[in-house]
Coordinates of C-alpha atoms and ligand atoms in Angstrom, one line a residue:
M1 CA 101.2 202.3 -131.4
H2 CA 103.3 201.3 -134.4
T3 CA 103.5 204.3 -136.7
E4 CA 106.5 203.5 -138.9
Q5 CA 105.4 202.1 -142.3
S6 CA 107.4 199.0 -143.2
V7 CA 109.5 199.5 -146.3
W8 CA 108.9 196.9 -149.0
K9 CA 112.1 195.7 -150.6
P10 CA 111.7 193.7 -153.9
R11 CA 113.6 190.4 -153.9
K12 CA 116.1 191.2 -156.6
V13 CA 118.3 188.9 -158.6
V14 CA 121.0 190.1 -161.1
I15 CA 122.1 187.7 -163.7
V16 CA 125.4 188.5 -165.4
G17 CA 125.6 186.7 -168.8
A18 CA 122.5 186.4 -170.9
G19 CA 123.7 183.4 -173.0
A20 CA 122.2 179.9 -172.8
V21 CA 122.6 179.4 -169.1
G22 CA 121.8 183.0 -168.0
S23 CA 118.6 183.2 -170.1
T24 CA 117.4 179.7 -169.2
F25 CA 117.9 180.6 -165.5
A26 CA 116.0 183.9 -166.0
Y27 CA 113.1 182.0 -167.6
A28 CA 112.9 179.4 -164.8
L29 CA 113.3 182.0 -162.1
A30 CA 110.5 184.2 -163.6
Q31 CA 108.2 181.2 -163.7
S32 CA 109.1 180.3 -160.1
G33 CA 107.6 183.5 -158.7
L34 CA 110.5 183.7 -156.2
A35 CA 111.9 187.1 -157.4
D36 CA 110.2 190.4 -157.7
E37 CA 112.9 191.9 -159.9
I38 CA 115.3 190.2 -162.4
A39 CA 118.0 192.2 -164.1
L40 CA 119.7 190.5 -167.0
A41 CA 123.1 191.9 -168.1
D42 CA 125.5 191.0 -170.8
M43 CA 128.5 192.7 -172.4
N44 CA 126.6 192.0 -175.6
N45 CA 123.8 194.5 -175.0
D46 CA 121.8 193.5 -178.0
L47 CA 121.6 190.0 -176.7
A48 CA 120.5 191.2 -173.2
Q49 CA 117.9 193.5 -174.8
G50 CA 116.5 190.6 -177.0
Q51 CA 116.4 188.1 -174.1
V52 CA 114.6 190.6 -171.9
L53 CA 112.0 191.5 -174.5
D54 CA 111.4 187.8 -175.2
L55 CA 111.0 187.0 -171.5
A56 CA 108.9 190.1 -170.8
H57 CA 106.4 189.0 -173.5
G58 CA 105.7 186.0 -171.2
L59 CA 104.6 188.3 -168.4
P60 CA 100.9 187.6 -168.9
F61 CA 101.7 184.0 -168.1
F62 CA 104.2 184.5 -165.3
P63 CA 103.7 185.5 -161.6
P64 CA 104.3 189.3 -161.6
V65 CA 108.0 190.2 -161.9
D66 CA 109.9 193.2 -163.2
I67 CA 112.4 191.9 -165.8
H68 CA 114.8 194.4 -167.3
V69 CA 118.3 194.8 -168.8
G70 CA 120.8 195.1 -166.0
S71 CA 123.6 197.6 -165.5
K72 CA 126.2 197.7 -162.7
E73 CA 124.0 200.0 -160.7
D74 CA 121.7 197.0 -160.2
Y75 CA 124.2 195.3 -158.0
A76 CA 123.6 197.9 -155.2
D77 CA 120.3 196.5 -154.0
A78 CA 120.5 193.0 -155.3
H79 CA 120.0 190.0 -152.9
A80 CA 121.7 187.5 -155.2
I81 CA 124.0 188.0 -158.2
V82 CA 124.5 185.0 -160.4
I83 CA 127.5 185.1 -162.7
T84 CA 127.1 183.0 -165.9
A85 CA 129.3 185.2 -168.0
G86 CA 132.1 183.4 -169.8
A87 CA 134.4 183.5 -172.8
K88 CA 134.1 180.8 -175.5
Q89 CA 137.2 178.8 -176.3
R90 CA 139.0 180.2 -179.4
P91 CA 140.3 177.8 -182.1
G92 CA 143.7 176.6 -180.9
E93 CA 143.3 178.2 -177.4
S94 CA 144.7 176.2 -174.5
R95 CA 142.5 175.4 -171.5
I96 CA 144.8 177.6 -169.3
D97 CA 144.5 180.6 -171.7
L98 CA 140.8 180.3 -171.6
L99 CA 140.9 180.1 -167.8
R100 CA 143.0 183.2 -167.7
R101 CA 140.4 185.1 -169.8
N102 CA 137.6 183.8 -167.7
A103 CA 139.4 184.8 -164.5
A104 CA 139.8 188.3 -165.9
I105 CA 136.1 188.5 -166.7
I106 CA 135.1 187.3 -163.1
E107 CA 137.5 189.8 -161.5
S108 CA 136.2 192.7 -163.5
I109 CA 132.6 191.8 -162.7
M110 CA 133.6 191.5 -159.0
D111 CA 135.2 195.0 -159.2
D112 CA 131.8 196.4 -160.5
I113 CA 129.9 194.6 -157.7
I114 CA 132.3 196.0 -155.0
S115 CA 132.1 199.5 -156.5
Q116 CA 128.3 199.5 -155.8
N117 CA 128.7 198.5 -152.2
S118 CA 126.6 195.5 -152.9
G119 CA 125.4 193.3 -150.0
A120 CA 124.4 190.5 -152.3
V121 CA 125.4 186.9 -152.2
V122 CA 127.4 186.1 -155.4
V123 CA 126.8 182.7 -157.1
V124 CA 129.5 181.8 -159.7
T125 CA 128.4 179.4 -162.4
S126 CA 130.9 180.0 -165.1
N127 CA 133.5 177.2 -165.6
P128 CA 135.8 176.1 -164.2
V129 CA 133.4 177.0 -161.4
D130 CA 135.5 176.0 -158.4
I131 CA 138.6 177.9 -159.5
L132 CA 136.5 181.0 -160.6
T133 CA 134.7 180.9 -157.2
Y134 CA 138.1 181.0 -155.4
I135 CA 139.3 183.8 -157.6
A136 CA 136.1 185.8 -157.1
L137 CA 136.2 185.3 -153.3
K138 CA 139.9 186.2 -153.0
H139 CA 139.5 189.2 -155.3
A140 CA 136.6 190.6 -153.2
G141 CA 138.2 189.8 -149.8
W142 CA 134.7 189.2 -148.4
Q143 CA 133.5 186.9 -145.7
K144 CA 133.8 183.5 -147.3
G145 CA 130.2 182.4 -147.3
R146 CA 129.1 185.3 -149.5
V147 CA 130.8 184.1 -152.6
I148 CA 129.8 180.6 -153.6
G149 CA 129.9 178.4 -156.7
S150 CA 127.0 176.4 -158.1
G151 CA 129.4 173.5 -157.6
T152 CA 128.0 170.0 -157.8
V153 CA 124.4 171.0 -157.2
L154 CA 123.8 170.0 -160.8
D155 CA 125.9 166.8 -160.6
S156 CA 124.1 165.8 -157.4
A157 CA 120.8 166.3 -159.3
R158 CA 122.0 164.1 -162.1
F159 CA 123.1 161.5 -159.5
R160 CA 119.7 161.6 -157.8
Y161 CA 117.9 161.2 -161.2
L162 CA 119.9 158.2 -162.2
L163 CA 119.5 156.5 -158.8
S164 CA 115.8 157.2 -158.9
Q165 CA 115.6 155.5 -162.3
H166 CA 117.7 152.6 -161.1
C167 CA 115.8 152.1 -157.9
G168 CA 112.3 153.0 -159.2
V169 CA 111.7 155.7 -156.6
D170 CA 110.7 159.4 -156.9
A171 CA 114.0 161.5 -157.3
R172 CA 112.8 163.7 -154.5
N173 CA 113.1 160.8 -152.1
V174 CA 116.7 160.1 -153.1
H175 CA 119.2 161.9 -151.0
A176 CA 122.6 161.7 -152.7
Y177 CA 125.6 164.0 -153.1
I178 CA 128.5 164.4 -155.5
L179 CA 131.4 166.1 -153.8
G180 CA 134.6 167.8 -154.8
E181 CA 135.3 169.5 -158.1
H182 CA 132.5 170.1 -160.6
G183 CA 134.5 168.2 -163.2
D184 CA 136.4 165.0 -163.8
S185 CA 137.8 164.5 -160.3
E186 CA 134.4 164.7 -158.6
L187 CA 133.3 161.8 -156.4
P188 CA 130.0 160.1 -155.3
A189 CA 129.5 160.1 -151.5
W190 CA 127.9 156.6 -151.3
S191 CA 128.2 156.8 -147.6
M192 CA 125.7 159.6 -147.5
T193 CA 123.3 158.1 -150.0
H194 CA 119.9 157.1 -148.8
L195 CA 116.3 156.6 -150.0
G196 CA 113.6 157.6 -147.5
G197 CA 116.1 157.1 -144.7
V198 CA 117.3 153.7 -145.9
S199 CA 121.0 153.5 -146.8
I200 CA 121.6 152.7 -150.5
H201 CA 123.7 149.8 -149.2
D202 CA 120.6 148.3 -147.5
Y203 CA 118.2 149.3 -150.2
C204 CA 119.9 148.2 -153.3
P205 CA 120.4 144.5 -152.7
N206 CA 116.6 144.3 -152.3
C207 CA 115.8 146.2 -155.5
R208 CA 116.6 143.0 -157.5
K209 CA 118.1 145.0 -160.4
C210 CA 121.7 144.8 -159.3
G211 CA 123.4 141.8 -160.7
N212 CA 126.8 143.2 -159.6
W213 CA 126.3 146.1 -157.3
E214 CA 130.0 147.2 -157.4
A215 CA 129.9 147.4 -161.3
E216 CA 126.4 149.0 -161.2
R217 CA 127.7 151.7 -158.8
R218 CA 130.7 152.4 -161.0
H219 CA 128.5 152.7 -164.1
L220 CA 126.0 155.0 -162.3
F221 CA 128.7 157.3 -161.2
E222 CA 130.6 157.4 -164.5
T223 CA 127.3 158.3 -166.2
V224 CA 126.9 161.2 -163.8
R225 CA 130.5 162.4 -164.2
D226 CA 130.4 162.2 -168.0
S227 CA 126.8 163.6 -168.5
A228 CA 128.0 167.0 -169.6
Y229 CA 130.2 165.5 -172.3
H230 CA 127.3 163.4 -173.6
I231 CA 124.9 166.4 -173.7
I232 CA 127.6 168.6 -175.3
D233 CA 128.1 165.9 -178.0
Y234 CA 124.4 165.9 -178.7
K235 CA 123.6 169.6 -178.6
G236 CA 126.7 171.7 -178.0
A237 CA 126.1 172.8 -174.4
T238 CA 124.0 172.3 -171.3
W239 CA 121.5 174.8 -169.9
F240 CA 118.1 173.4 -168.7
A241 CA 119.1 171.5 -165.5
I242 CA 121.7 174.1 -164.5
G243 CA 119.0 176.7 -164.9
L244 CA 116.8 174.8 -162.4
A245 CA 119.8 174.1 -160.1
L246 CA 120.4 177.9 -159.9
V247 CA 116.7 178.5 -159.1
R248 CA 117.1 176.0 -156.2
I249 CA 120.2 177.8 -154.9
V250 CA 118.7 181.3 -155.3
E251 CA 115.5 180.1 -153.6
T252 CA 117.3 179.3 -150.4
I253 CA 119.2 182.6 -150.5
L254 CA 116.0 184.7 -151.2
R255 CA 114.0 182.9 -148.5
G256 CA 116.8 182.2 -146.0
Q257 CA 115.7 178.6 -146.2
K258 CA 118.8 176.9 -144.7
S259 CA 118.6 174.2 -147.3
I260 CA 121.5 171.8 -147.6
L261 CA 123.1 172.0 -151.0
T262 CA 126.5 171.0 -152.4
V263 CA 127.7 174.4 -153.4
S264 CA 131.3 175.2 -154.0
T265 CA 132.8 176.9 -150.9
L266 CA 136.2 177.8 -149.4
L267 CA 137.4 175.0 -147.1
E268 CA 139.5 176.1 -144.1
G269 CA 140.3 172.8 -142.4
E270 CA 137.0 171.0 -143.0
Y271 CA 137.5 167.5 -144.2
G272 CA 141.2 168.1 -143.6
L273 CA 141.4 170.5 -146.6
E274 CA 142.7 174.1 -146.7
D275 CA 142.6 177.0 -149.1
V276 CA 140.5 175.4 -151.9
C277 CA 136.9 175.9 -153.1
L278 CA 135.0 172.7 -153.8
S279 CA 131.6 171.2 -153.1
V280 CA 130.6 169.6 -149.8
P281 CA 127.1 169.8 -148.2
C282 CA 126.5 173.3 -146.8
I283 CA 123.6 175.0 -145.1
L284 CA 122.6 178.0 -147.2
N285 CA 120.8 181.0 -145.9
Q286 CA 120.2 184.6 -147.0
D287 CA 123.8 185.4 -146.4
G288 CA 125.2 182.5 -148.3
V289 CA 126.9 179.5 -146.6
E290 CA 125.9 179.5 -143.0
R291 CA 127.7 176.3 -142.1
I292 CA 129.7 173.5 -143.8
L293 CA 128.4 170.1 -142.7
R294 CA 131.2 167.9 -141.3
T295 CA 131.1 164.1 -141.3
S296 CA 133.7 161.5 -141.2
L297 CA 133.9 160.0 -144.7
P298 CA 135.1 156.4 -145.2
P299 CA 138.8 156.4 -146.2
E300 CA 138.2 155.8 -149.9
E301 CA 135.8 158.8 -150.1
Q302 CA 138.2 161.0 -148.0
Q303 CA 141.1 160.0 -150.3
A304 CA 139.0 160.9 -153.4
L305 CA 138.0 164.2 -152.0
R306 CA 141.7 165.0 -151.2
H307 CA 142.6 164.0 -154.7
S308 CA 139.9 166.4 -156.1
A309 CA 141.3 169.2 -154.0
E310 CA 144.8 168.5 -155.3
V311 CA 143.6 168.6 -158.9
L312 CA 142.0 172.0 -158.2
K313 CA 145.1 173.5 -156.5
K314 CA 147.3 172.3 -159.3
A315 CA 145.1 174.0 -161.9
R316 CA 145.5 177.2 -159.8
L317 CA 149.2 176.8 -159.7
D318 CA 149.3 176.2 -163.5
L319 CA 147.4 179.4 -163.9
K320 CA 149.9 181.3 -161.8
G321 CA 152.8 179.7 -163.5
T322 CA 151.8 180.8 -166.9
A323 CA 150.8 184.3 -166.0
Ligands
NAD401 N1 128.6 175.2 -163.3 C1 127.8 174.5 -164.1 O1 127.2 173.5 -163.6 C2 127.6 174.9 -165.5 C3 126.7 174.2 -166.4 C4 126.6 174.7 -167.7 C5 127.4 175.8 -168.1 N2 128.3 176.4 -167.2 C6 129.2 177.5 -167.6 O2 128.4 178.7 -167.7 C7 129.0 179.6 -168.5 C8 128.0 180.1 -169.5 O3 127.6 179.1 -170.4 P1 126.6 179.5 -171.6 O4 126.3 178.2 -172.3 O5 125.5 180.4 -171.1 O6 127.6 180.4 -172.5 P2 127.2 181.5 -173.6 O7 128.4 181.7 -174.4 O8 125.9 181.1 -174.2 O9 126.9 182.8 -172.7 C9 128.0 183.5 -172.0 C10 127.6 184.9 -172.1 O10 128.6 185.6 -171.3 C11 128.7 186.9 -171.9 N3 129.9 187.6 -171.3 C12 131.2 187.3 -171.6 N4 131.9 188.2 -170.9 C13 131.1 189.0 -170.2 C14 131.3 190.1 -169.3 N5 132.5 190.5 -169.0 N6 130.2 190.7 -168.8 C15 129.0 190.3 -169.1 N7 128.7 189.3 -169.9 C16 129.8 188.6 -170.5 C17 128.8 186.6 -173.4 O11 128.5 187.8 -174.2 C18 127.7 185.5 -173.5 O12 126.5 186.0 -173.9 C19 130.2 178.8 -169.2 O13 131.4 179.1 -168.5 C20 129.8 177.4 -169.0 O14 130.9 176.5 -169.0 C21 128.4 176.0 -166.0

């Protein structure tokens, strides 16, 4: 007879940074019903308190969830820790100085996580996300799959949305990936793009919208790549779609779903690249990246991915060089 009582463990997510991205993610996560406990932490404790109260007042409308202000002790039994903490650029501050301050923030958060013997998967969102993911992973010295970046999950969603508009198909039936850096050197993997199993190269000539498919492709990708700039021009920052992208990433971690997502992960020879965090399709489970998918990209996509890796490595070298 089975006498042992099974111990119920709440599915717990800690969000570090209660600003626009952290609080929107908390809101979307609470509504999703995926987490039993959400701890929201910020160095600005008043902000964290205010966001938690505001969210908690929605509890009569959410699935049950314990939402509270987080402290470093919360890392100990968390399943996922999502870092959205970041410094704002000061007037006259260079990109590299801002990066140095953000690197220091990420390292100090990782120190706290390590001090609590946390077994969580860490998801870095703060920008520049690929470089900060690399720094967080190297600082922790953990198995590489456990520290990931939100990478191009957001960019791939933007790409799928635009393709769905272009092709007149539900975005959920569009499978398409942006690879490389979450930033200017990212690239569209046209070779992996399909709608309901039909390659975009076969689908699009029949959709009767493409006067010049080459020009149309370029325009679609440039719109994806420059989306953040446009939104920032309109409203100062982006937060809704990244909040939802984070829910999607955390869903596969909490449920061990083995979903394929383009998170930022350390490459060690895959795609001919070494010692760089960037986004390629990965299978994600409860422990983080279970496997990096490998495929042979056509030469122009492979070359663009290599270029993206070089851009990221150079930024890391610049950071070292000015230290
Ligand atoms: N990866 C993506 O796709 C993506 C998309 C949007 C934004 N972002 C990035 O996410 C980050 C957050 O953006 P935001 O709009 O929420 O900024 P925000 O300024 O609204 O919030 C950042 C919060 O981090 C807090 N913080 C700073 N240092 C901290 C520390 N050491 N510990 C705890 N909290 C700390 C600040 O007090 C602030 O509340 C930025 O780096 C932004 O560039 C990434």
